[in-house]
Each structure stands twice: as structure tokens, then as C-alpha cells.
Amino acid sequence: MAHVDPDVSSASFGAGGGGRPGGFSPGNRTVPGTPGAAGEEGAAGGSAAPGSDASGAAPEAGSGTGGGEDAAQGDAGRGTPGSGFTRPGGGGGFGFAVSGQYGTLLGWYAALFAGLFAAAFYCMRRGKLRLQESRPGVILGLLLAAGLCLKIAAAPWIDGYVTDINFFKTWATQAAESLGSFYLNSSSDYPPLYIYVLYLTGRIVELPLAAPYLLPLIKLPSILADAATAYLLYTAARRYFTVETGLLIAAFYMFNPAVLINSTFWGQVDSFFTLIVAAAIWLLVNRKFGWATVLLTLSVLMKPQGMIYVPVLFFALLFTGSLKSWLRAAAGGILTLLIVVLPFSSGQGPLWLYQLYTGTVNEYPYASVNAYNLFALIGANYTESSSTLALFSYHTWGMIFIVLVTLYTGWMYLRSRDARFVILGALMQIAGVFTFSSSIHERYLFPAAALSLLAYACWRDRRLLWLGFGFSATVFLNTYAVYYGYLSRGSTYGFTMFTASLLNLAMCLLLGKLMWELSRRPQAASTVAPPAADDIMLPDSVPVSLTGQSPTLLQ
């Protein structure tokens, strides 16, 4: 992995670095604990020239290719105690963008996907799409298997986002060499949970037959998580919808271009994170507070963004008024924290985990870091977050908005007195924080697509389905722009940024209005679904209760 040290004058970024356009050459420095020069892997890594097409010529897209792309990614590379690592900050001039491979093909795939699923949902709405198969599980299995085969087959041929992929490769090697001393010897700023996954990957590639497949193995956990999330959505939808609608929702997520570009193209881990969050929220709907707390704790131990969803757990526990639920949640959270963190704590100071998180959270002090949100909408992408905007700094405004969004979520949840409202609360938390907070990256909104579909599956309000479509579109556009180098530090303010940012703002406000209306439904306290005026299809039978038992009222 690229070991970046600002004090090393021989490190060079940009054209010609590492012997290829946009490459990286770190001189003779190595990552502690890693054999050989880490920069050699960071430069080569079996990938095409970052920021260039197949011929090596840099694309002419808008802002230039790759400048600041690395700075846009806040999930890899902060210096940790004892690592001697410093991730390049600010971004300008660091050419770590991916090549333009398959960009046109992916664009056509997204257009075809939109057309096919628009037609499918239209036919479903008209009642023209019926399945004669008496075993829906077989069809679901075939759908998920087809999606897995497509993604696994494509993964080795797509280089991924070179910088992030190379970080994962080196971290997997270092974790496999010595898991307990990983943070003492590595450059990672990732919280501990995903290091276990990288450890398994590193051990697998130690096998001679598996060594050539490191790239697809890096991508595999997220690809498998895509299928698991699709299955979860199907399971939720079947409580209130017909088999056809459940299958369509699962297929929509499994083949979603916004999901495909993240896990299969980029090689990022947001799909894995989203699975944990969605499963935790579903457990909260089913009032499984202990296990839900375990998963939410795991989400925080994987990415700092997991903290965005913690208030939803607090409101759910507050709603129960049960001391037993609080104790279960506390026990689940504490035990999970100890089990995950303790193996890495040998030789560390008492505050090492706190320092890891604060360093990651404070890594990029900008109003927006390539995120299509409110601050990008007003032209503040890569503006210093300490700059003043109408009395306060961008950072202060961001904190104010986070507090307001969280208070509104709590108010609506306690007002509704409905266990299903945790899904809307989680969706509002991520949509609101992404739209209104500072230092936000383009991929932070990724879980919103799955949470929108999960909310629709439980609430049967067609507006939530439209939100699922809309968030899928903006997440795809935002990720595509960064991945292919159209958006970086220094990019000109363009039509796509304006339109997608405005759409995200509008959808967040629509979600707030929707929460207000749903919280006032008289049926909100019942496990029976609300009236089906906006349904795509009516359910075949009365849904079971949210606890999975015979229909009963929520306490």
C-alpha cells in the first residue's frame, strides 16, 4: 500500500510517478511490518494507469482526472500511533483516480436498468406481472445467484479505485502477519471490525492457488453483502406484499447500478456496512434490542458513520420504557465492544481507539468533500470548514444541522409510537446528516437506498419507493463522478452537481414531510399495515406481527 510521508522528498505524485501517468512513487520507504517497498504495490497493483484511459491518455473530463480523489475518501489511511503514516490531505495533485475502463458500458447499464425496472414496477402496479411458480424461494435464489455471478465474474476485470484497493491489499497482508499488533505496524485508520475481514482475506491469499485472486477476494465480502441485503429486503417485503413485489424489490437492490459501482467497480466496503445497519434496524423493528445493539455497535466499529444511527436505538429504547431492554442493549454493546477491540489493544495506550476515531473524523476539514449536498449546492465543495457562512463556520452549521435532524427524528418517533418508525428515523438520520453536515464524502449516502426500500416494505407508502429510486440515482451519479475523475478538488461547479445536490435536498425535505404525516396515522400503533391506497400490490394475506408471531399489538 502507498506509504505516504510528507517528509520524504522522494515521494512523487502525479504524472510519471511510479513509472506511469498519475502513479505513485514513495522512494525507498516501507510500511512497518510489510516486506518490500509498499509503494511498489501502490504504484503497480496490477492496475491500469490511474486517471487515464486504456491508452494512457488522461481523460478530458471537467476538472481533470484524479486530482484530489484520494482526499475525497475519508475511510483509509490516517496515521495511527506508531504507524508513522500520514495520508495526503487536501488532495490537489494526487493522481489516484481509476482508469476510465468500462465507464461508458456502466452508463448504458444504468440507463437500461432504469428503463427495465420502471417498466416492471409499472406492470406490477397494473397487476400485469404475475408469477405462476409455486416456490418463490427458488426464483429468489436464482435472482441472487445471477447477481452474484455477474458481480463475481466482473470483479477481476475491473481494477477498482486504485488507492483504496492498494490500501486494502496491504492491510490484508499486515493483518494476516500479525493481527494483534496490526495498529502498531500498519497505516490503517479503519476501525477494528473490518480488519478481521481483511485478516481472513490475507490468510486466504497465502494459499498458492488463491494468491492471483487478491483483487476479487478484496471485493468479495461487499458483493456477498449485496445479496444478503437483497434477501433481507425480500423478507421484509413479504410481510406486507405479494411474492412478485418482494422479488422485484430484492432484484432492484441486487442489480442496482449504485450498488454495483460501489462494491464491484470501486471495491469499497459500504455494502458490508449497509448490511449491518439494515439488519440492525430490522431487528429494532422486531424489538430485538439486544441483538440490534450488537449490530449497531459493530457498525460503529466498522465506520465512524455508524454513530449516525445510534440515536435511533436510543429513541427506540426510550419508547419501550423497559429497564430489561436497556440492560440487554447495554450488555450487548459492551460485550461486542470488548470482543472486537481487545485483541488489538496489546501495547496500545488507554485512549488509542478514541485517538483513532477522532483522527479519522477530523481528517478532512472541508464544507463538502465531493458530496452532492447543501454545501456543494451553494458552491462550497472543498471550501475550508472553518470559513464563515452567515455568522457561523461551515463546521458549526453542520453541527447545528445534525442536532436539529436528530431532534426531529426523536420527536417524530416518540410522536408516532410505532416500532416501524425506526426505519424512517434511520433514513432521516443518514439523509439529513449527508445533506446538511460538513466534511461529508460522496459515499456516505449509500445506505439510504436500502433503508428507503426497507421503509417502503414496512409502510407501503409509494413515496418511500420514489425515495428509493431517487437516492439510488443520486448515489450513482455522485459515485460515478468521483470514480471516473469528473469530480475532485478544483472541479468546476457543473450541472450534475447542482441537479443532484438539489435533488438530495428536496428528498430530505420530502422525507421530513412524510415522517410528519405518517406519525399522525391512527393505525400507527398497530402491526397491521396502513391502508393500501398507495400500494403497488395488495398483500396476499394479513401480515404477521412485527415480532414474527401471530398478529398482536405492539406494546
XYZ file of C-alpha atoms in Angstrom:
555
model
C 0.000 0.000 0.000
C 1.119 3.503 -0.633
C 3.016 4.714 2.389
C 2.827 8.487 2.272
C 5.091 10.667 4.355
C 5.254 14.416 3.708
C 8.824 14.471 4.990
C 10.053 12.159 2.264
C 11.113 14.357 -0.603
C 11.488 11.416 -2.956
C 7.770 10.665 -2.844
C 6.208 11.950 -6.017
C 2.581 12.145 -7.071
C 1.066 12.968 -10.419
C 2.180 12.289 -13.934
C 5.098 9.972 -14.170
C 5.038 8.838 -10.553
C 5.759 5.151 -10.282
C 6.591 4.966 -13.950
C 3.048 5.598 -15.143
C 0.743 8.607 -15.534
C -0.860 9.538 -12.271
C 1.175 6.908 -10.456
C 2.854 6.909 -7.081
C 6.488 6.514 -6.159
C 7.341 6.608 -2.460
C 11.076 6.223 -2.803
C 12.663 3.641 -0.540
C 10.315 3.957 2.385
C 8.315 0.919 3.539
C 5.283 0.366 5.661
C 6.378 -1.090 9.004
C 5.665 -4.763 9.138
C 5.294 -5.095 5.383
C 8.022 -6.798 3.365
C 9.381 -4.829 0.459
C 8.565 -1.322 -0.589
C 4.892 -0.704 -0.106
C 4.955 1.960 -2.739
C 5.736 -0.595 -5.410
C 2.427 -2.281 -4.775
C 0.734 1.081 -4.520
C 2.043 2.073 -7.919
C 1.548 -1.147 -9.782
C -1.033 -3.255 -8.024
C -1.867 -4.902 -11.325
C -3.964 -1.878 -12.295
C -4.192 0.346 -15.301
C -2.792 3.819 -15.046
C -4.836 5.818 -12.555
C -6.523 8.746 -14.153
C -6.050 7.541 -17.713
C -7.849 5.518 -20.288
C -6.562 2.277 -21.731
C -4.121 4.078 -23.973
C -2.621 6.016 -21.086
C -4.063 9.337 -22.173
C -5.692 11.359 -19.457
C -9.424 11.935 -19.942
C -10.569 15.465 -20.572
C -13.394 15.356 -18.080
C -14.208 18.639 -16.408
C -11.812 19.048 -13.586
C -9.023 16.846 -14.795
C -8.658 13.307 -13.635
C -7.955 12.232 -10.170
C -6.839 15.459 -8.563
C -7.990 15.288 -5.008
C -9.780 11.997 -5.476
C -7.777 10.448 -2.698
C -8.636 13.296 -0.431
C -12.272 12.589 -1.073
C -12.014 9.208 0.548
C -12.111 9.547 4.298
C -12.051 5.866 5.053
C -8.425 4.877 4.582
C -5.048 5.928 5.690
C -4.980 8.200 8.714
C -1.845 7.985 10.783
C -2.229 5.843 13.853
C 0.003 5.761 16.901
C 3.251 4.131 15.987
C 2.496 3.827 12.278
C 4.421 6.813 11.008
C 1.737 7.146 8.360
C 0.238 10.346 7.058
C -2.445 10.276 4.454
C -2.229 13.015 1.846
C -4.642 15.736 2.785
C -6.271 18.319 0.610
C -5.944 16.192 -2.431
C -4.878 18.530 -5.186
C -2.372 16.893 -7.467
C -2.567 13.356 -6.107
C -3.445 11.266 -9.158
C -5.109 8.218 -7.654
C -8.198 8.047 -9.857
C -9.127 4.857 -11.614
C -8.754 4.412 -15.336
C -11.786 5.134 -17.457
C -12.387 1.452 -18.130
C -15.988 0.410 -18.649
C -17.319 3.887 -17.878
C -19.473 4.061 -20.988
C -20.676 0.493 -20.511
C -21.645 1.244 -16.916
C -23.563 4.318 -18.042
C -25.525 2.269 -20.567
C -26.161 -0.391 -17.924
C -27.599 2.264 -15.583
C -29.890 3.588 -18.312
C -31.074 0.075 -19.221
C -31.606 -0.754 -15.551
C -33.746 2.355 -15.052
C -35.881 1.579 -18.088
C -36.423 -2.093 -17.283
C -37.334 -1.557 -13.653
C -39.582 1.395 -14.454
C -41.484 -0.897 -16.813
C -41.516 -3.724 -14.259
C -42.911 -1.554 -11.464
C -45.482 -0.100 -13.868
C -46.644 -3.583 -14.824
C -46.756 -4.539 -11.159
C -48.862 -1.509 -10.414
C -51.295 -2.507 -13.164
C -51.424 -6.080 -11.960
C -49.930 -7.386 -15.203
C -46.950 -9.104 -13.632
C -47.853 -12.422 -12.066
C -45.713 -15.460 -11.344
C -47.082 -18.977 -11.645
C -44.155 -20.504 -9.758
C -45.364 -22.048 -6.508
C -41.898 -21.939 -4.964
C -40.852 -18.273 -4.754
C -37.716 -19.216 -2.848
C -36.375 -20.863 -5.982
C -36.900 -17.690 -8.008
C -35.304 -15.581 -5.289
C -32.333 -17.927 -5.164
C -31.921 -17.736 -8.928
C -32.096 -13.931 -8.859
C -29.483 -13.626 -6.142
C -27.281 -16.255 -7.776
C -27.464 -14.404 -11.092
C -26.468 -11.163 -9.398
C -23.608 -12.827 -7.566
C -22.327 -14.494 -10.731
C -22.450 -11.196 -12.624
C -20.512 -9.319 -9.956
C -18.002 -12.026 -9.140
C -17.292 -12.578 -12.832
C -16.763 -8.847 -13.396
C -14.701 -8.167 -10.263
C -11.298 -9.451 -11.507
C -11.520 -7.418 -14.704
C -12.212 -4.084 -13.039
C -9.186 -2.519 -11.350
C -11.189 -0.667 -8.738
C -10.298 2.632 -7.132
C -6.549 2.115 -7.122
C -5.691 3.926 -3.899
C -8.342 2.214 -1.788
C -7.712 -1.201 -3.317
C -3.999 -0.933 -2.587
C -4.663 0.106 0.991
C -6.875 -2.956 1.427
C -4.242 -5.217 -0.110
C -1.524 -4.089 2.255
C -3.784 -4.088 5.293
C -4.869 -7.648 4.488
C -1.222 -8.703 4.319
C -0.324 -6.930 7.550
C -3.358 -8.311 9.419
C -2.516 -11.844 8.287
C 1.061 -11.436 9.528
C 0.124 -10.211 12.992
C -3.480 -9.392 13.805
C -2.882 -8.335 17.410
C -0.198 -5.776 16.527
C -1.946 -4.576 13.384
C -2.422 -0.978 14.513
C 1.135 -0.779 15.807
C 2.630 -1.800 12.477
C 0.201 -0.585 9.828
C -1.056 2.568 8.195
C -4.726 1.868 8.714
C -7.234 4.349 10.041
C -10.092 1.843 9.720
C -11.795 0.895 12.991
C -11.187 -2.700 14.072
C -14.182 -4.646 12.723
C -13.302 -4.819 9.041
C -9.704 -5.658 9.859
C -10.969 -9.132 10.777
C -12.385 -9.476 7.254
C -9.099 -8.306 5.758
C -7.286 -10.753 8.041
C -9.275 -13.641 6.562
C -8.577 -12.332 3.071
C -4.858 -12.124 3.836
C -4.788 -15.662 5.157
C -6.632 -16.998 2.126
C -4.213 -15.424 -0.355
C -1.323 -17.086 1.457
C -2.503 -20.237 -0.296
C -0.624 -20.587 -3.605
C -3.769 -21.192 -5.647
C -5.532 -18.144 -4.185
C -2.683 -15.641 -4.469
C -3.548 -14.422 -8.004
C -7.103 -13.629 -6.906
C -6.423 -10.982 -4.277
C -8.398 -8.263 -6.117
C -11.670 -10.222 -6.387
C -11.208 -11.501 -2.837
C -10.953 -7.890 -1.629
C -14.278 -7.171 -3.328
C -15.999 -10.429 -2.380
C -17.283 -9.510 1.135
C -19.166 -6.491 -0.205
C -20.541 -8.480 -3.142
C -21.852 -11.142 -0.771
C -23.307 -8.383 1.413
C -25.254 -7.090 -1.616
C -27.010 -10.449 -1.883
C -27.637 -10.643 1.861
C -29.187 -7.157 1.910
C -31.388 -8.028 -1.066
C -32.575 -11.113 0.811
C -33.327 -9.013 3.898
C -35.406 -6.623 1.792
C -37.325 -9.539 0.300
C -38.006 -10.929 3.765
C -39.358 -7.579 4.955
C -41.454 -7.028 1.831
C -43.125 -10.428 2.093
C -44.801 -9.402 5.327
C -46.930 -6.853 3.527
C -46.674 -7.552 -0.202
C -47.123 -10.285 -2.734
C -44.287 -12.527 -3.833
C -43.920 -10.547 -7.061
C -43.360 -7.261 -5.264
C -40.910 -8.817 -2.815
C -38.890 -10.323 -5.650
C -38.919 -7.067 -7.571
C -37.618 -5.106 -4.575
C -34.848 -7.660 -3.996
C -33.872 -7.612 -7.684
C -33.928 -3.825 -7.750
C -31.334 -3.700 -4.995
C -29.223 -6.616 -6.215
C -28.768 -5.174 -9.718
C -28.844 -1.513 -8.717
C -26.092 0.476 -10.526
C -25.437 2.477 -7.343
C -24.684 -0.798 -5.563
C -22.749 -2.266 -8.478
C -20.356 0.680 -8.845
C -19.570 0.673 -5.128
C -18.834 -2.988 -4.477
C -17.824 -4.392 -7.868
C -16.257 -1.385 -9.567
C -14.789 0.735 -6.768
C -14.083 -2.149 -4.403
C -15.328 -0.287 -1.351
C -16.978 -1.771 1.730
C -20.136 0.340 2.031
C -22.274 -2.671 1.079
C -20.919 -4.605 4.043
C -21.586 -1.632 6.320
C -25.097 -1.182 4.907
C -25.958 -4.814 5.572
C -25.035 -4.394 9.235
C -27.062 -1.194 9.557
C -30.123 -2.518 7.722
C -30.110 -5.740 9.759
C -29.806 -3.737 12.989
C -32.754 -1.521 12.050
C -34.834 -4.559 11.082
C -34.090 -6.109 14.476
C -35.225 -2.886 16.148
C -38.488 -3.088 14.207
C -38.871 -6.579 15.634
C -37.975 -5.274 19.114
C -34.830 -7.391 19.420
C -32.940 -4.693 21.290
C -30.015 -6.767 22.469
C -29.074 -8.099 19.032
C -29.846 -4.767 17.397
C -27.386 -3.103 19.761
C -24.781 -5.712 18.901
C -25.098 -4.904 15.200
C -25.173 -1.135 15.693
C -22.040 -1.430 17.824
C -20.441 -3.412 15.012
C -21.419 -0.690 12.552
C -19.634 1.925 14.685
C -16.640 -0.403 14.991
C -16.523 -0.621 11.206
C -17.040 3.018 10.233
C -17.465 6.195 12.283
C -20.645 6.840 10.265
C -22.257 4.127 12.360
C -22.676 6.746 15.083
C -25.262 8.443 12.865
C -27.717 5.626 13.644
C -27.121 5.342 17.390
C -29.780 7.980 18.285
C -32.392 5.755 16.634
C -31.535 2.999 19.110
C -31.799 5.487 21.974
C -35.259 6.637 20.849
C -36.423 3.046 20.424
C -35.289 2.177 23.942
C -36.842 5.348 25.310
C -40.126 4.368 23.704
C -40.175 0.938 25.355
C -39.809 2.221 28.905
C -38.462 -1.212 29.801
C -35.438 -1.470 32.072
C -34.882 -5.011 30.826
C -34.499 -3.743 27.247
C -31.988 -1.130 28.371
C -29.948 -3.738 30.217
C -29.946 -6.089 27.246
C -28.843 -3.296 24.951
C -26.082 -2.196 27.309
C -24.818 -5.745 27.757
C -24.861 -6.396 24.030
C -22.997 -3.205 23.220
C -20.319 -3.560 25.894
C -19.623 -7.227 25.160
C -19.383 -6.563 21.434
C -17.012 -3.675 22.001
C -14.729 -5.749 24.221
C -14.711 -8.786 21.947
C -13.842 -6.767 18.844
C -11.383 -4.267 20.336
C -9.400 -6.172 22.956
C -7.363 -8.313 20.519
C -5.877 -5.092 19.088
C -5.225 -3.380 22.422
C -1.979 -5.039 23.461
C 0.805 -2.445 23.585
C -1.609 0.425 22.989
C -2.347 3.379 25.218
C -5.679 3.572 27.031
C -7.031 6.146 24.565
C -5.806 4.543 21.354
C -9.283 3.802 19.992
C -10.503 7.305 20.812
C -7.487 8.779 19.022
C -8.154 6.555 16.019
C -11.718 7.812 15.711
C -11.008 11.483 16.340
C -8.212 11.430 13.800
C -10.479 9.885 11.193
C -13.416 12.200 11.871
C -11.235 15.342 11.750
C -9.205 14.242 8.743
C -10.781 16.432 6.076
C -11.795 19.902 7.324
C -13.926 20.922 4.353
C -17.530 22.002 3.970
C -18.110 19.195 1.480
C -15.722 16.523 0.251
C -17.271 15.752 -3.146
C -20.680 15.074 -1.596
C -23.713 16.302 -3.525
C -25.313 18.078 -0.585
C -26.359 21.544 0.605
C -22.834 22.930 0.829
C -21.963 21.599 -2.621
C -25.173 23.161 -3.890
C -24.036 26.622 -2.793
C -20.594 26.081 -4.310
C -18.627 25.143 -1.168
C -17.109 21.846 -2.300
C -13.628 21.688 -0.741
C -14.135 25.045 0.974
C -12.418 25.084 4.371
C -14.995 24.158 7.010
C -13.616 26.925 9.234
C -14.737 29.533 6.675
C -17.672 31.701 7.675
C -21.144 31.349 6.201
C -23.709 33.783 7.606
C -22.375 34.257 11.153
C -21.063 30.733 11.711
C -18.456 28.487 10.141
C -19.479 25.642 7.860
C -18.445 23.232 10.595
C -20.660 24.961 13.149
C -23.592 24.993 10.730
C -23.036 21.303 10.142
C -23.156 20.543 13.860
C -26.297 22.655 14.272
C -28.000 20.762 11.460
C -27.003 17.397 12.933
C -28.592 18.352 16.258
C -31.753 19.597 14.542
C -32.086 16.484 12.381
C -31.620 14.224 15.407
C -34.142 16.154 17.495
C -36.679 15.978 14.684
C -36.120 12.240 14.316
C -36.695 11.724 18.040
C -39.768 13.917 18.077
C -41.365 12.081 15.159
C -40.508 8.665 16.594
C -41.956 9.388 20.018
C -44.958 11.048 18.377
C -45.726 8.012 16.228
C -45.375 5.317 18.902
C -44.806 2.779 16.143
C -41.890 0.333 16.118
C -41.623 0.621 12.329
C -40.714 4.268 12.687
C -37.118 3.308 13.460
C -36.631 2.721 9.723
C -37.798 6.226 8.869
C -35.668 7.566 11.697
C -32.554 5.799 10.407
C -33.270 7.041 6.882
C -33.720 10.607 8.117
C -30.503 10.413 10.117
C -28.355 9.433 7.145
C -30.176 11.627 4.617
C -30.196 14.626 6.946
C -26.578 14.306 8.047
C -25.413 13.779 4.472
C -27.408 16.726 3.147
C -26.723 19.285 5.853
C -23.472 18.368 7.612
C -19.883 19.328 6.754
C -16.894 17.080 5.910
C -19.192 14.605 4.149
C -17.951 12.265 1.422
C -19.841 11.085 -1.631
C -20.348 7.514 -0.420
C -21.894 8.351 2.961
C -25.394 8.366 1.461
C -25.061 4.795 0.182
C -27.244 3.117 2.895
C -30.175 5.412 2.038
C -31.215 3.296 -0.962
C -31.560 0.118 1.110
C -33.232 1.917 4.016
C -35.759 3.550 1.653
C -36.726 0.163 0.259
C -36.925 -1.299 3.749
C -39.164 1.580 4.827
C -41.390 1.066 1.809
C -41.622 -2.649 2.554
C -42.956 -1.886 6.040
C -45.010 1.266 5.422
C -46.339 0.571 1.910
C -46.279 4.261 1.065
C -45.366 4.767 -2.580
C -43.458 7.956 -1.815
C -40.866 5.874 0.023
C -40.384 3.811 -3.121
C -39.764 7.003 -5.075
C -37.203 7.987 -2.463
C -35.509 4.644 -3.049
C -35.356 5.420 -6.765
C -34.119 8.956 -6.134
C -31.397 8.069 -3.650
C -30.213 5.292 -5.954
C -29.879 7.827 -8.770
C -28.010 10.481 -6.785
C -25.713 7.955 -5.110
C -24.841 6.516 -8.505
C -24.216 9.920 -10.082
C -22.083 11.082 -7.158
C -20.027 7.891 -7.030
C -19.612 7.768 -10.806
C -18.376 11.370 -10.884
C -15.680 10.707 -8.282
C -14.725 7.252 -9.517
C -14.161 8.373 -13.077
C -12.480 11.659 -12.181
C -15.218 14.099 -13.151
C -15.405 15.415 -9.593
C -12.464 16.316 -7.380
C -10.891 19.219 -5.584
C -10.822 22.118 -8.014
C -13.732 20.837 -10.108
C -15.871 23.456 -11.736
C -19.426 23.826 -10.475
C -21.455 21.912 -13.022
C -24.982 20.915 -13.940
C -24.734 17.424 -12.426
C -23.531 18.740 -9.067
C -26.291 21.337 -8.992
C -29.065 18.961 -10.034
C -28.094 16.006 -7.836
C -27.418 18.232 -4.799
C -30.784 19.946 -5.236
C -32.483 16.563 -5.590
C -30.875 15.281 -2.386
C -32.047 18.411 -0.569
C -35.581 18.022 -1.937
C -35.735 14.334 -0.995
C -34.558 15.064 2.533
C -37.283 17.672 2.954
C -39.853 15.310 1.427
C -38.806 12.637 3.909
C -39.321 15.089 6.763
C -42.833 15.862 5.482
C -43.548 12.166 5.051
C -42.452 11.402 8.602
C -44.772 14.118 9.887
C -47.736 12.629 8.040
C -47.031 9.003 8.918
C -46.533 9.823 12.574
C -50.156 11.019 12.706
C -51.746 7.929 11.178
C -54.294 6.468 13.601
C -53.196 2.958 12.646
C -49.588 3.709 13.596
C -49.703 1.673 16.797
C -50.895 -1.445 15.039
C -48.848 -4.171 13.469
C -51.320 -4.337 10.608
C -50.053 -2.324 7.659
C -51.555 1.116 6.931
C -54.270 1.483 4.284
C -53.126 0.317 0.882
C -54.126 3.335 -1.203
C -50.558 3.812 -2.372
C -49.610 0.153 -2.621
C -48.170 -1.377 -5.747
C -49.899 -4.663 -4.929
C -52.131 -5.677 -2.076
C -50.770 -8.404 0.193
C -51.987 -11.942 -0.339
C -52.972 -12.254 3.297
C -52.957 -10.391 6.557
C -49.312 -9.819 7.523
C -47.857 -11.378 10.611
C -46.884 -9.215 13.525
C -43.609 -7.360 13.634
C -42.262 -9.908 16.058
C -42.794 -12.727 13.603
C -45.553 -14.328 15.751
C -49.310 -14.209 15.376
C -50.706 -10.684 14.864
C -50.612 -8.712 18.077
C -50.466 -5.082 19.030
C -47.109 -3.554 19.842
C -46.608 -2.758 23.470
